[in-house]
Each structure stands twice: as C-alpha cells, then as structure tokens.
Amino acid sequence: MKVTVFPSSIETSRGLILRLVEIMNNEPDRIFNIAVSGGSTPALMFDLWANEYMEITPWNRMCIYWVDERCVPPDDSDSNYGMMRNLLLGMAPIPYENVFRIRGEVKPVKEAARYSELVKQQVPSKQGWPEFDIILLGAGDDGHTSSIFPGQEELLTSPSVYVVSINPRNGQKRIAMTGYPILNARYVIFLITGKGKADVVEEICKSGDVGPAAYVAHHAQNVELFMDEGAALYIGDRK
C-alpha cells in the first residue's frame, strides 16, 4: 500500500489526475478500463480534470465504468453518472461508446444483473473475474467503499460482479461492485480528503480488516492512497 499525502484537497485531486495520466502514458498502446466512484470527493477531481488537464489526457484510450450508483435517474442530483457527466464527461472528448453507465432508473436487481453481464463482456477477465485496469475508490466516514457498508461484508465475497446494496442511513438502494472484481484490478486507488475521514484512514492504514474499505486496501493489489493532511491526521508516518 502506497500512501501519498498532499497539503490540500485540491492538490490531492491534482496529484491523482497526474498519476492516472502517468499510468496511461506508461502503456501507450493500451485501452484502459477504468471504474470510477461517485460522491462529493471525486467531484472536485472531475472539475479540475476538465479545467486543467484536458489536453494531456488520452481520452480516446479510456473506457469508463462505475464502481457504484444510486438507484435514481441520471438527471437526479444523487446520480453518480449525472455528476461526472456534468463536471467532466460533457466536456471531455471521450468517445460516447466508451462510457458505460449504470442505469439507476431501472429496477435494481435487473440492472445489477445487466451491468454484471456488460462488464464481463467488455472487460478482459483474469482468474474468472473482470480485470479493470484502474478502480477509483472513496471511503465513507463509516468505513464503507463501493456502497458496501459495514454489516454488508458478505458482498465482499459475492459470486456476482455487481449486486444491490442498501445505505443503512437512509434506505437508499444502490448498485455496487463486489469484492472480487475490486481485488482483481491492476490498480486500486483511493481518494480520501478531509478531517472527517481521519478515523477511517487510520483504520485503513493501521488496523486489521475493520470495515469494507480497510478490507479492500489490505487485500487488493497495487493499492495507492491519495489523501490530504486532514485525512492523514492520525497516521503519522508517510510513504
């Protein structure tokens, strides 16, 4: 696990964008299958990406998928796809056919099955699971990631690629990537910012498998954590 700490959330987002471009530039002949997460933390990164790094990004070599999605229509303010479309995809010259959204407006169980099959068809497999090139994750202050919440740890070993999960705080249904495809990715990169995430960052860096985010961080390959000083408040040593 490689941890990189930046002075602010803006610099953290910039550092992550540059890291993603670096990874893609290191393999100039590869099409990258990238799964992104939603929420407020990556919103800043998407905005900066569109405004500061448009010219250096190999958009035509990116296929975009989602790690998770709220079960709402794409124009709903809760939609992860809608947020990324408004901040980045609507301005980036990424081919339309390279964007594979989760249909949050469809019946959740049906959509989880459809999207699982789509990913299995589009993303090359390794050891029986889709092998994404890059999966971008966040971590909630309760330790959840990919809409897998504490108490839902059975989803980390689900035989499905995507399943329906429920946010225990508000009962909202979500479509969530399960544990095995996350652990199977070539790169798993967390973006975590703010003092409100300091406790969960400490769990990820110093504890056992306490919560879904910590479990993923400890068991996935090539894990990188990008965070600001607020999130890194309790971890002390930095790499």
Short mmCIF file of C-alpha atoms in Angstrom, two decimals, residues 5-6 16 29 36 47 104 146 152 163 191 202 213 222-223:
data_model
loop_
_atom_site.label_atom_id
_atom_site.label_comp_id
_atom_site.label_asym_id
_atom_site.label_seq_id
_atom_site.Cartn_x
_atom_site.Cartn_y
_atom_site.Cartn_z
CA VAL A 5 -0.28 12.98 1.36
CA PHE A 6 -0.86 16.44 -0.07
CA LEU A 16 -4.32 11.82 -8.54
CA ASP A 29 -0.87 1.11 -26.75
CA VAL A 36 -14.99 5.42 -11.01
CA ASP A 47 -13.95 19.58 -12.13
CA GLY A 104 -30.06 3.85 -11.86
CA SER A 146 -18.24 0.87 -3.34
CA GLN A 152 -22.65 -5.97 4.48
CA VAL A 163 -25.23 -6.50 -6.55
CA LEU A 191 -9.09 9.31 -2.97
CA GLU A 202 -6.28 5.33 10.47
CA ALA A 213 -12.60 -0.02 2.84
CA ASN A 222 -1.20 -2.24 -6.22
CA VAL A 223 -3.18 -0.17 -3.71
#
